[in-house]
Coordinates of C-alpha atoms in Angstrom, one line a residue:
X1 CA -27.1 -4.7 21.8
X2 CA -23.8 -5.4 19.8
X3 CA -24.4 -6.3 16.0
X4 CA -22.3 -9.7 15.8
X5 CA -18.6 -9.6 13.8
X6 CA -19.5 -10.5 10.3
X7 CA -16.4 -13.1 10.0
X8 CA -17.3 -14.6 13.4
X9 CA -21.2 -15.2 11.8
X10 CA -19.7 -16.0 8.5
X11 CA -17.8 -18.5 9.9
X12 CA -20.7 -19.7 12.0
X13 CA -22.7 -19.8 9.1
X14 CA -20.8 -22.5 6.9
X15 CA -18.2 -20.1 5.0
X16 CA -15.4 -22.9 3.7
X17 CA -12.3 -21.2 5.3
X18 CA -9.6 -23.6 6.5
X19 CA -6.6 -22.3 8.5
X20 CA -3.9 -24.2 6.9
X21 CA -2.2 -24.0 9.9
X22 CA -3.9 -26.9 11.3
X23 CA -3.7 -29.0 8.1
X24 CA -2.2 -32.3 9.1
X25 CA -2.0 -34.2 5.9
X26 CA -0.8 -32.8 2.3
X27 CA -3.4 -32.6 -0.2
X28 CA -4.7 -31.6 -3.6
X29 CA -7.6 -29.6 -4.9
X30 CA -9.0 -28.1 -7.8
X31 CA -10.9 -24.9 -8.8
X32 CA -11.9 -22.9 -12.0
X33 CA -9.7 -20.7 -10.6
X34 CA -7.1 -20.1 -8.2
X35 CA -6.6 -16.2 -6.7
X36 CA -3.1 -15.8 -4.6
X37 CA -3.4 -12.8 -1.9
X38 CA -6.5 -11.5 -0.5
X39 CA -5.8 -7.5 -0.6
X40 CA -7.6 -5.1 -2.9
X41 CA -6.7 -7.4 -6.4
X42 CA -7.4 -10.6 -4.8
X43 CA -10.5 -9.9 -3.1
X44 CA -12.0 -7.8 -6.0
X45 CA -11.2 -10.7 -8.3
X46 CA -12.8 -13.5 -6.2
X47 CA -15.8 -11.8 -5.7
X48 CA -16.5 -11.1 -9.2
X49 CA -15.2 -14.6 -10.1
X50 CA -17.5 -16.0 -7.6
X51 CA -20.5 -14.1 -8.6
X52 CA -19.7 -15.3 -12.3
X53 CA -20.6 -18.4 -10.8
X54 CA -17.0 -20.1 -11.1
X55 CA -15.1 -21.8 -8.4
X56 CA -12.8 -19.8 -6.7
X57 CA -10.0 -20.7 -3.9
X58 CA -8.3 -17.8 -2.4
X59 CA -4.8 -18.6 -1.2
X60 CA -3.4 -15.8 1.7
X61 CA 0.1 -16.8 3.8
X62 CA -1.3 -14.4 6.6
X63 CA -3.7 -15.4 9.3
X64 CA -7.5 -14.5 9.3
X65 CA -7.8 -12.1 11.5
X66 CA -11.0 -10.4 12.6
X67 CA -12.7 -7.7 15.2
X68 CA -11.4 -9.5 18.3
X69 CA -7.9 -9.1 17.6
X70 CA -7.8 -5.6 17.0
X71 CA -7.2 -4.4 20.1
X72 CA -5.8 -0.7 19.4
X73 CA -2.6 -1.6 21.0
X74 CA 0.9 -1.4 18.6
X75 CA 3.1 -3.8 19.6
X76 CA 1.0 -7.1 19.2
X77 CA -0.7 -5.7 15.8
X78 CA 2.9 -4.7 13.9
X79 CA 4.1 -8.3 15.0
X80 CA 1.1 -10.4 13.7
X81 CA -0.4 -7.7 10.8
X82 CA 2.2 -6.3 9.0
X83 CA 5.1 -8.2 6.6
X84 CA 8.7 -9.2 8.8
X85 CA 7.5 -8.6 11.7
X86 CA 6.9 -4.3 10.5
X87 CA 11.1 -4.6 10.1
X88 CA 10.6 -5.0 6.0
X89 CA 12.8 -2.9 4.2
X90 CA 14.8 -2.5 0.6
X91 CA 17.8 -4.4 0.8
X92 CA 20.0 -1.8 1.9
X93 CA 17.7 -1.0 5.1
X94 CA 17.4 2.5 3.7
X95 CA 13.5 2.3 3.1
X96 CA 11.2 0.9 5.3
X97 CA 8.1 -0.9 4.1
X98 CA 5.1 -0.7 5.7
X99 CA 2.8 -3.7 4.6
X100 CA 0.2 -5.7 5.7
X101 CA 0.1 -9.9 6.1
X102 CA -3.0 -11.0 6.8
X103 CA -6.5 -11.9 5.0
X104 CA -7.4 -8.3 3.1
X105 CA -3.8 -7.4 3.1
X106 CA -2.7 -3.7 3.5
X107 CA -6.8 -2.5 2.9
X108 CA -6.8 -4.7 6.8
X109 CA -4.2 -1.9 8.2
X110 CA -4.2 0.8 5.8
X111 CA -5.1 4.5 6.9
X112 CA -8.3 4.7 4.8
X113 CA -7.0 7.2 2.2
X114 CA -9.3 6.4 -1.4
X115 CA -8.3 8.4 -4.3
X116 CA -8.6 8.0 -8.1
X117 CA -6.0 7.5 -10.0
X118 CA -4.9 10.9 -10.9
X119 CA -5.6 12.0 -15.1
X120 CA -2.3 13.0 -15.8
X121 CA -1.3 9.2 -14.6
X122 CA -3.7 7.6 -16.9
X123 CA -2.5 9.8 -19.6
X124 CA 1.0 9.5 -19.1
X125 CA 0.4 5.7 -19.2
X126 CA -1.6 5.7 -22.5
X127 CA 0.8 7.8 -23.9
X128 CA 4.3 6.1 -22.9
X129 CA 3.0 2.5 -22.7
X130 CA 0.4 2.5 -24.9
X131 CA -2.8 1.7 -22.8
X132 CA -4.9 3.5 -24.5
X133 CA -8.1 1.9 -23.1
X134 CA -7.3 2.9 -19.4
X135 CA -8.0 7.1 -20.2
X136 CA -9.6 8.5 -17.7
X137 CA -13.1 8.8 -19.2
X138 CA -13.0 5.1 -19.4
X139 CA -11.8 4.6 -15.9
X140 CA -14.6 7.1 -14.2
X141 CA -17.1 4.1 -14.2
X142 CA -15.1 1.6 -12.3
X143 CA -14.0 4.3 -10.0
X144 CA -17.6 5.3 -9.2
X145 CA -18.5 1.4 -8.7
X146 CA -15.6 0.6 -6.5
X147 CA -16.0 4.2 -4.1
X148 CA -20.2 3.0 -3.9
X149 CA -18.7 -1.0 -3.1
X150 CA -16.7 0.3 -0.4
X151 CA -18.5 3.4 1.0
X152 CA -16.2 5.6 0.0
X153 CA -16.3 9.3 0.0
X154 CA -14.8 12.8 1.3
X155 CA -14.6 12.8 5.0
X156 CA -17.6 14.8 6.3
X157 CA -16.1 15.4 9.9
X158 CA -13.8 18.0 10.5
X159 CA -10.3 17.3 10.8
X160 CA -8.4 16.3 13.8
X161 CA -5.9 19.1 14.9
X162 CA -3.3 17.1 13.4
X163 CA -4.7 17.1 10.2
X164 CA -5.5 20.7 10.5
X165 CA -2.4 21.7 10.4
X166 CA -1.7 20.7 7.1
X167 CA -4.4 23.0 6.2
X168 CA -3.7 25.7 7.9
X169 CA -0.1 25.8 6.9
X170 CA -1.5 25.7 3.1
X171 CA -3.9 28.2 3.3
X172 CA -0.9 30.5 5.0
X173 CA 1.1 30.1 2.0
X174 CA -1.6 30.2 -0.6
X175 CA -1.9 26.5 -1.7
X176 CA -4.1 24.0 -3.0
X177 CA -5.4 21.4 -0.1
X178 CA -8.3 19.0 0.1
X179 CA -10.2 16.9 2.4
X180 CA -9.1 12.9 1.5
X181 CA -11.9 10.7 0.9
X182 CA -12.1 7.5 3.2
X183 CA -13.5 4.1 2.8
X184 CA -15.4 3.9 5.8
X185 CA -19.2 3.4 7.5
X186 CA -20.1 4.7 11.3
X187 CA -16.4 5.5 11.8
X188 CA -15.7 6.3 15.4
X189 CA -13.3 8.5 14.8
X190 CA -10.6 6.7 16.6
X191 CA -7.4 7.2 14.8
X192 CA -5.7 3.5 15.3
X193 CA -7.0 2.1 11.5
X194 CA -3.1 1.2 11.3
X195 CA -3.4 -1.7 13.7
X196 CA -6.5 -2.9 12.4
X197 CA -10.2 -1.0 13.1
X198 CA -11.8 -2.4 16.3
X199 CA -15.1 -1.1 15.4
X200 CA -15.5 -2.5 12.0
X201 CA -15.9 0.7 10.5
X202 CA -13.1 0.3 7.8
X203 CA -14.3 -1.1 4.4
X204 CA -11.6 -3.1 3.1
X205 CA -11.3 -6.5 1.8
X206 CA -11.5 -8.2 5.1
X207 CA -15.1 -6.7 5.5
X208 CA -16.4 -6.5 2.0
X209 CA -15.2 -8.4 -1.1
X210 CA -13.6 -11.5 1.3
X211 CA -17.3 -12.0 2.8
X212 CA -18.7 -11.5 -0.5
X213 CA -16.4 -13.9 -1.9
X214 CA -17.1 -16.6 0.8
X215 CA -20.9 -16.2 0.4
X216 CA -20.9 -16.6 -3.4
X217 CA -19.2 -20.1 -2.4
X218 CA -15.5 -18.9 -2.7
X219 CA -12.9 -21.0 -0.6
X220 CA -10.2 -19.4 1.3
X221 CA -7.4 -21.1 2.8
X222 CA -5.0 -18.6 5.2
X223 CA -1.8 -19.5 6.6
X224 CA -0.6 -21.0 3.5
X225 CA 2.1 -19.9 1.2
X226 CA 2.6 -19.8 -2.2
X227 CA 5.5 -21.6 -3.3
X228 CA 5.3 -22.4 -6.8
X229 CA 3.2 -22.2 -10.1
X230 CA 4.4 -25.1 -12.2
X231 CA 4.0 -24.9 -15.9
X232 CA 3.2 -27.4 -18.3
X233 CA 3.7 -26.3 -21.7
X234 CA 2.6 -22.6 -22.1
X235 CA 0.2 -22.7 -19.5
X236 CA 0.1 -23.4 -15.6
X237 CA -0.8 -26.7 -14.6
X238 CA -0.8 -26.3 -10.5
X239 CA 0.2 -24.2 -7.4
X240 CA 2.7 -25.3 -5.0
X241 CA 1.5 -24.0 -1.3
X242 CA 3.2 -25.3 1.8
X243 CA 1.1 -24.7 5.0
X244 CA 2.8 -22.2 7.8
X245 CA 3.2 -23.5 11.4
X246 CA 0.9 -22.0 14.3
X247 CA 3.2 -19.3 14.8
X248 CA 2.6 -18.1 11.4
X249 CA 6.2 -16.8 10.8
X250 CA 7.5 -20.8 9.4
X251 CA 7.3 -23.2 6.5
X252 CA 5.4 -26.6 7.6
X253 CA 5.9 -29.7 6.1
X254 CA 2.2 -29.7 4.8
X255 CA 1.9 -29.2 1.2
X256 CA -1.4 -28.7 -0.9
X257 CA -1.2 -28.6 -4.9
X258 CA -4.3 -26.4 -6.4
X259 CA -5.0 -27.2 -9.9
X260 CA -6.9 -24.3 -11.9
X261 CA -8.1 -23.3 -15.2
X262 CA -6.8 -20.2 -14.4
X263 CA -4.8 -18.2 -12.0
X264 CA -4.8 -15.1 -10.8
X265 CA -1.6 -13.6 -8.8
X266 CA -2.7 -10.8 -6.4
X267 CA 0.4 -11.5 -3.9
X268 CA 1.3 -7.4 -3.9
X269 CA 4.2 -5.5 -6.0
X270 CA 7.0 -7.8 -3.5
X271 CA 5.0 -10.5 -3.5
X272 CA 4.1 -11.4 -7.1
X273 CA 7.4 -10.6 -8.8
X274 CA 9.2 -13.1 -6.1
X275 CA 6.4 -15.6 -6.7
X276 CA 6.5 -15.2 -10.5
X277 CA 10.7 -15.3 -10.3
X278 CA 10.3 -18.8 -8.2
X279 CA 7.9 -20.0 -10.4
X280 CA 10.3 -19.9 -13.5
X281 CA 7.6 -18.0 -15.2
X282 CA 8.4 -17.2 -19.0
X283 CA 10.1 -13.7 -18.9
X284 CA 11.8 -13.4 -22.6
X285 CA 12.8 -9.7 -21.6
X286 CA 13.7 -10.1 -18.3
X287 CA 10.9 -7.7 -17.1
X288 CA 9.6 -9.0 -14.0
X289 CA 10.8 -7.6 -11.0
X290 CA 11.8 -4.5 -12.8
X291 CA 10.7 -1.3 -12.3
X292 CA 9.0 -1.5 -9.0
X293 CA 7.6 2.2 -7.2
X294 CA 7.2 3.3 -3.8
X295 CA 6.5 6.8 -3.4
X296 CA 9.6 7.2 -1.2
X297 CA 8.5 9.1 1.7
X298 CA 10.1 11.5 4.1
X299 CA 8.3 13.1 7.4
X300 CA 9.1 16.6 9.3
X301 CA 7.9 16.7 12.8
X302 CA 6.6 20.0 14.7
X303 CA 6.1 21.0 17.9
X304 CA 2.7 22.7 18.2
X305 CA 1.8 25.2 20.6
X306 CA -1.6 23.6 21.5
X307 CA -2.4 20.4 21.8
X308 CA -2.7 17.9 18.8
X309 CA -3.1 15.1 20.0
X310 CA -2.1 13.4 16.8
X311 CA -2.3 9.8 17.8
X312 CA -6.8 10.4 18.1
X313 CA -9.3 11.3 15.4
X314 CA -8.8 10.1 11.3
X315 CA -5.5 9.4 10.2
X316 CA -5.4 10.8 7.4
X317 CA -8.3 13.8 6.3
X318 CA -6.3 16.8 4.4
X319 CA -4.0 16.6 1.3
X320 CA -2.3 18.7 -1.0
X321 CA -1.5 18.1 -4.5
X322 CA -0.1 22.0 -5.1
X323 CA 3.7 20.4 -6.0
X324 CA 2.6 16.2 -7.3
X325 CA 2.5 17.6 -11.1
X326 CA 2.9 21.1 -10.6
X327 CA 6.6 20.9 -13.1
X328 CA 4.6 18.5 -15.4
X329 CA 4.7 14.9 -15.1
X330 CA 8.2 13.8 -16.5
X331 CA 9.6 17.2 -14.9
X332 CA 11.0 17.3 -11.3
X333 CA 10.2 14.6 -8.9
X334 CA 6.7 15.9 -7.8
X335 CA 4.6 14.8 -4.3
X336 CA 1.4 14.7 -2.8
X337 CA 1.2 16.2 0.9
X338 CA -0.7 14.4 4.0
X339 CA -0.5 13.9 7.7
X340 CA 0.2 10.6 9.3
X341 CA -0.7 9.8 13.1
X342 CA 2.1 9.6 15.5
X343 CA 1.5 6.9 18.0
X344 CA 4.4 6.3 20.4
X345 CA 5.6 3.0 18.9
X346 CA 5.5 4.5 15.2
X347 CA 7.2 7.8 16.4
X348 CA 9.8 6.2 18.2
X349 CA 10.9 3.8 15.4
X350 CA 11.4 6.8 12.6
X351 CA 12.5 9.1 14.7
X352 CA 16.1 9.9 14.2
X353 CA 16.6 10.7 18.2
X354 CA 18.5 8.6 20.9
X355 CA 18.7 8.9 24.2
X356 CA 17.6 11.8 26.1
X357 CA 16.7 13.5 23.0
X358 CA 14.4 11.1 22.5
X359 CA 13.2 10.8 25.5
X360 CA 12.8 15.3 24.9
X361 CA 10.4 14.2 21.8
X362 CA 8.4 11.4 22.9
X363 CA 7.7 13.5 26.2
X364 CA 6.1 16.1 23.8
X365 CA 4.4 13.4 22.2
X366 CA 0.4 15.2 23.0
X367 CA 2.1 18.7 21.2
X368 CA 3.4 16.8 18.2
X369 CA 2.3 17.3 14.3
X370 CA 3.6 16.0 11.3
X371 CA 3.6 16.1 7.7
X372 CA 4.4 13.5 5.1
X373 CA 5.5 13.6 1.2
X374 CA 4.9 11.1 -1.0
X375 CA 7.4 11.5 -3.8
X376 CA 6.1 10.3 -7.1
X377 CA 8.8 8.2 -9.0
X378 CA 8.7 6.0 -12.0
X379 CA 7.9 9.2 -14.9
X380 CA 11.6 10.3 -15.6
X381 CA 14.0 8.9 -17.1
X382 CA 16.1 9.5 -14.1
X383 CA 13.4 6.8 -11.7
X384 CA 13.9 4.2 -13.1
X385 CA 12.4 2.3 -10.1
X386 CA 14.0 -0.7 -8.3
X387 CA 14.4 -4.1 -8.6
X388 CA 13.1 -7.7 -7.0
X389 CA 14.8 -10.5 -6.6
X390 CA 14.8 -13.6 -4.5
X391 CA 17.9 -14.3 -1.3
X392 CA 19.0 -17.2 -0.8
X393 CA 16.0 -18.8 0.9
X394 CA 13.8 -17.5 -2.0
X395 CA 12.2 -14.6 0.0
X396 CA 11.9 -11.7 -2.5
X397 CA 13.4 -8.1 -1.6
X398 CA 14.0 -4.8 -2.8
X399 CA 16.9 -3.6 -4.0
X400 CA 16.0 0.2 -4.5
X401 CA 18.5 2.6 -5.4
X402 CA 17.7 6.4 -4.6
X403 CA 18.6 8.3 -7.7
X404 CA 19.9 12.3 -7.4
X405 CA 17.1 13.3 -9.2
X406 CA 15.0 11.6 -6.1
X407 CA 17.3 13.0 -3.6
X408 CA 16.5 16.6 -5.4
X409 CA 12.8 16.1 -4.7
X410 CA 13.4 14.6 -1.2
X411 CA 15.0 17.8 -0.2
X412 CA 12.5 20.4 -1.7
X413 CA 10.0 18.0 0.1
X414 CA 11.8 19.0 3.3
X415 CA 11.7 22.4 2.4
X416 CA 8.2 22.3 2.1
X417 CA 7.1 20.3 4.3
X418 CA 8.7 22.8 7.0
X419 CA 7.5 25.8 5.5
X420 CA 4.1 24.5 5.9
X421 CA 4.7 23.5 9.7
X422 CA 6.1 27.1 10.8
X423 CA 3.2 28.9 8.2
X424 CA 1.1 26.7 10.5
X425 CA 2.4 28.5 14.0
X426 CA 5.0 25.7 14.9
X427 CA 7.5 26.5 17.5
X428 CA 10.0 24.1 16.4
X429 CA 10.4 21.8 13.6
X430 CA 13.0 19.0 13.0
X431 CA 13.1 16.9 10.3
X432 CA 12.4 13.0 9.8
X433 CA 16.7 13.0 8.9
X434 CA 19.8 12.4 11.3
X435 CA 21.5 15.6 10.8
X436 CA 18.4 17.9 11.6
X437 CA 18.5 19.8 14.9
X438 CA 14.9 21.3 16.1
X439 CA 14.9 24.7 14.2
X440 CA 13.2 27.4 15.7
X441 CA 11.9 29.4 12.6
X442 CA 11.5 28.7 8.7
X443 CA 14.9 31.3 8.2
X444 CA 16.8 29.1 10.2
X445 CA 15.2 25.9 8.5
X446 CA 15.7 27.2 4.7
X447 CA 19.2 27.9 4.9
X448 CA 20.0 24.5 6.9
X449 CA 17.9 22.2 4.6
X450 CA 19.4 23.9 1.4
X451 CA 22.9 22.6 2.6
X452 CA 22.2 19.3 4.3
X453 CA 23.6 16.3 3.0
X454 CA 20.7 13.6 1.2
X455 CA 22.3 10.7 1.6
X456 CA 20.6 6.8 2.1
X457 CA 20.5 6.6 6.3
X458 CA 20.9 9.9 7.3
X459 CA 17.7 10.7 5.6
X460 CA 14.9 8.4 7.3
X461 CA 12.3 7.4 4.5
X462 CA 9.7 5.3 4.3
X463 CA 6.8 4.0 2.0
X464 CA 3.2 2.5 2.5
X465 CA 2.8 1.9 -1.3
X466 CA 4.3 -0.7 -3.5
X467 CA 3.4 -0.7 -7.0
X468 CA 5.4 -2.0 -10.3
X469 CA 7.5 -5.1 -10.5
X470 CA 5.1 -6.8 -13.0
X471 CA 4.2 -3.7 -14.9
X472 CA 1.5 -4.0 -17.9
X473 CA 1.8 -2.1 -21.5
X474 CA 0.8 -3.2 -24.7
X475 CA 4.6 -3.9 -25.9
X476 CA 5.8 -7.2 -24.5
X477 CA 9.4 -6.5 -24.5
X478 CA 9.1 -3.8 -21.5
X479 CA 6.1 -5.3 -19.8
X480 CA 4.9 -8.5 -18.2
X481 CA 0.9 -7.9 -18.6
X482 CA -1.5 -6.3 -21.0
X483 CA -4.1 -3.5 -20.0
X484 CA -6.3 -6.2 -18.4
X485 CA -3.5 -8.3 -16.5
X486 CA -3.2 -10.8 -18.9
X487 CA 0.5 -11.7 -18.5
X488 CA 1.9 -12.0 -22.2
X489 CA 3.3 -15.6 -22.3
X490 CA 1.3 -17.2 -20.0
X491 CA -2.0 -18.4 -21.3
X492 CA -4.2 -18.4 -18.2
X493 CA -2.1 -16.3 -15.9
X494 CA -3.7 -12.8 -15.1
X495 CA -2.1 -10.8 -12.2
X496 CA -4.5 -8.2 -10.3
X497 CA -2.7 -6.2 -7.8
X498 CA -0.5 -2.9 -8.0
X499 CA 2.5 -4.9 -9.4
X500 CA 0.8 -4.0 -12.6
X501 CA 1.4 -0.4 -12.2
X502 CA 4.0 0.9 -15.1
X503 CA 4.9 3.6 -13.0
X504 CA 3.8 5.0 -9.3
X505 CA 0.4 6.5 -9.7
X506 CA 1.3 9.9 -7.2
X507 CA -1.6 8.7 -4.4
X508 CA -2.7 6.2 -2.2
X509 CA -2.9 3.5 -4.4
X510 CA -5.8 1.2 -2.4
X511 CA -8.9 3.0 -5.4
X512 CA -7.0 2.5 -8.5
X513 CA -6.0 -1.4 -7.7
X514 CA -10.0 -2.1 -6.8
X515 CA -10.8 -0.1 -9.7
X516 CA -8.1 -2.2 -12.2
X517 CA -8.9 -5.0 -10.3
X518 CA -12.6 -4.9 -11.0
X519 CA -12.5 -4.4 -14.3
X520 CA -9.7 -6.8 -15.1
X521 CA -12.2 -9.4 -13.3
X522 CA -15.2 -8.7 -15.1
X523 CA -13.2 -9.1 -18.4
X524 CA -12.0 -12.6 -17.0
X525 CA -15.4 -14.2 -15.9
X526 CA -16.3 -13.6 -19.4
X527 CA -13.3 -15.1 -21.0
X528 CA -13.7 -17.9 -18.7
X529 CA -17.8 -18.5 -18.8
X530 CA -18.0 -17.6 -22.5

């Protein structure tokens, strides 16, 4: 016997969730407060809202989606899950952007990687930006709270050949690796937590702090967009939303207006600065959509003598930190190491091959390994980040230029990241870039890479992680927010979502928003029950 879907019993059980979608008439409501995006920030906060015993309405523009419609297969879930369709990009189309759309945001398609936020991070921050309350002693307790809240912890199986690799290759060459922590319970070991987990193994938003939400009395309305926060004097008096159409993609002509005490933007590092831009939000020192991080990253492919299989088995279950802040933090663009699983729709799309040298790859696709580097921007003077603004239909995009010192740690990311491969026994190795041929040893590969031009578009690169755009400090004239996400002008206006981040954080940024989030939250329902 099947234990039910807890969003189908929810939902049988009174939860107040209204897909917008069907809304036929405008309206207008009111809360204590009003939480816009359901990811790791907005989930977090409406569950310890709630449970403070205020009225909460969670606003999400992506559709509910739930155990059903995760169906393992890549083409319906990049289409429905993920933002544009999976075609996001910076506004060059030299980055793509992997991010999710749809109730528990990116924690509904992520890979399941938890880490803290790394010490030198926190110290960096409390040094350049004065958040002295954010050290990493006084962190460890939310960490702790948010890893027990979502069940997570270092993967206890052992890895999938893909993964392996990665650890092999480091052990070859006498580096640091690790096992990656993961937020999950009864994992089947599966591998497709990108398109959403059909088991519901994965402890995201969708399955923990939405429900927890909705139980505590919370009201969540999906397919609806946020348009507009309209101010009245130096506070917010309501929320524009307009309700999507049934296809989920369009603006209806439905409108609701939320009036709030309070409100908490959650809408992602994209999201929030566009919403905050539209919204004509105070911004004396034109800070908001500045400095926004990605952890640009490029990919190096290998062909492995056995079989990997790299599309079964966890995602993501080794890492290696031996080059994130081996020069220091300011020094050289550092990055943190892992594998991602090559499914033929995701390998196909950042693979630089056409035609029957694609069709040479993808045939290989069983034999396949790769390894990922997450460069770590935003802590020289040199990554300065990029910027959002809104086009013409006041969507918000990325303008994000890549820097040389960037392109210098792109291309000893390369060098690494094929190192590692041939340490590991690969027989050939091409990298994720357009003028890479398959090399057939790390000779070969050294000399090539150490020449190769790092240019935007020949070098394919990619990024999971948004964070910045809304960045906190304690001065106001180079952030938006304080160290709780309390924005600086705006009286009751908190935002609780990466955006906040002053710089990248050099990991997978899913612990360290929960974590922020929590206790950004918990320091809000007193404010706001006091």
């Amino acid at each position: 016997m099947t234990m039910q879907d807890p969003i189908t019993r929810g939902l049988e059980n009174g939860w107040a969730v209204t897909d917008a979608t069907r809304l036929t008439e405008s309206q207008t409501l009111e809360a204590d407060v009003v939480v816009i995006g359901t990811g790791a920030g907005g989930g977090t906060t409406a569950e310890i809202l709630a449970s403070a015993g205020l009225s909460v309405i969670m606003v999400e523009e992506g559709k509910l989606y739930s155990q059903k419609d995760f169906r393992m297969d890549e083409l319906d879930a990049y289409a429905n899950f993920y933002q544009e369709g999976m075609s996001r990009t910076t506004s060059d189309g030299g980055i793509a952007i992997m991010q999710g759309r749809c109730v528990g945001g990116s924690t509904t398609v992520n890979w399941t990687s938890s880490f803290r936020t790394p010490d030198e991070t926190l110290n960096y921050w409390q040094q350049r930006f004065g958040l002295t309350d954010l050290n990493p002693d006084a962190m460890a307790p939310w960490f702790a709270e948010r890893e027990d809240r979502h069940n997570m912890a270092p993967w206890a199986v052992p890895p999938n050949a893909n993964n392996d690799v990665l650890r092999q290759g480091c052990e070859k060459l006498g580096w640091r690796w690790q096992i990656i922590p993961r937020n999950v319970k009864g994992c089947w070991n599966l591998g497709y937590c990108g398109v959403g987990c059909p088991t519901n193994a994965k402890q995201g938003a969708l399955l923990t702090t939405i429900p927890g939400a909705l139980d505590k009395g919370a009201r969540l309305f999906h397919g609806l967009r946020a348009e507009k926060l309209v101010m009245n004097g130096d506070r917010i008096d309501h929320l524009l939303t307009v309700a999507m159409t049934p296809d989920g993609i369009r603006a209806g002509k439905v409108n609701v207006r939320l009036k709030a005490r309070h409100f908490v933007v959650a809408a992602s590092a994209i999201g929030s600065p566009g919403l905050l831009l539209r919204s004509d939000i105070p911004d004396p020192h034109k800070r908001i959509g500045k400095r926004t991080f990605l952890h640009p990253v490029n990919a190096s492919v290998a062909e492995m003598p056995k079989q990997v299989d790299p599309f079964y088995g966890a995602p993501q279950s080794v890492y290696s930190d031996e080059f994130n802040f081996k020069n220091g933090v300011d020094g050289p663009a550092g990055f943190k190491m892992e594998v991602p699983p090559l499914h033929p729709g995701m390998i196909a799309a950042v693979s630089p091959n056409h035609g029957k040298a694609q069709h040479q790859l993808l045939s290989q696709l069983p034999h396949l390994q790769s390894v990922i580097a997450l460069i770590r921007d935003g802590f020289h003077p040199d990554s300065p980040g990029g910027t959002v603004s809104l086009r013409d239909d006041d969507s918000p995009v990325l303008d994000y230029p890549i820097t040389d010192y960037l392109w210098h740690g792109v291309r000893q990311a390369y060098l690494t990241l094929a190192e590692i491969q041939f340490a590991a026994g690969a027989r050939r190795v091409q990298l994720m870039h357009l003028d890479s041929p398959r090399f057939s040893g790390w000779r070969e590969a050294k000399k090539a890479i150490t020449e190769m031009p790092m240019e935007l578009h020949r070098a394919r690169l990619f990024t999971a992680h948004q964070m910045g755009g809304c960045g906190m400090g304690a001065d106001p004239a180079e952030s938006v927010v304080n160290g709780f996400g309390e924005h600086h002008q705006v009286a009751n206006l908190s935002i609780h979502d990466a955006s906040i981040f002053p710089t990248s954080i050099g990991a997978n940024p899913q612990l360290s928003i929960y974590a922020l989030a929590a206790r950004n939250s918990t320091h809000l329902a007193t404010r706001l029950t006091s």
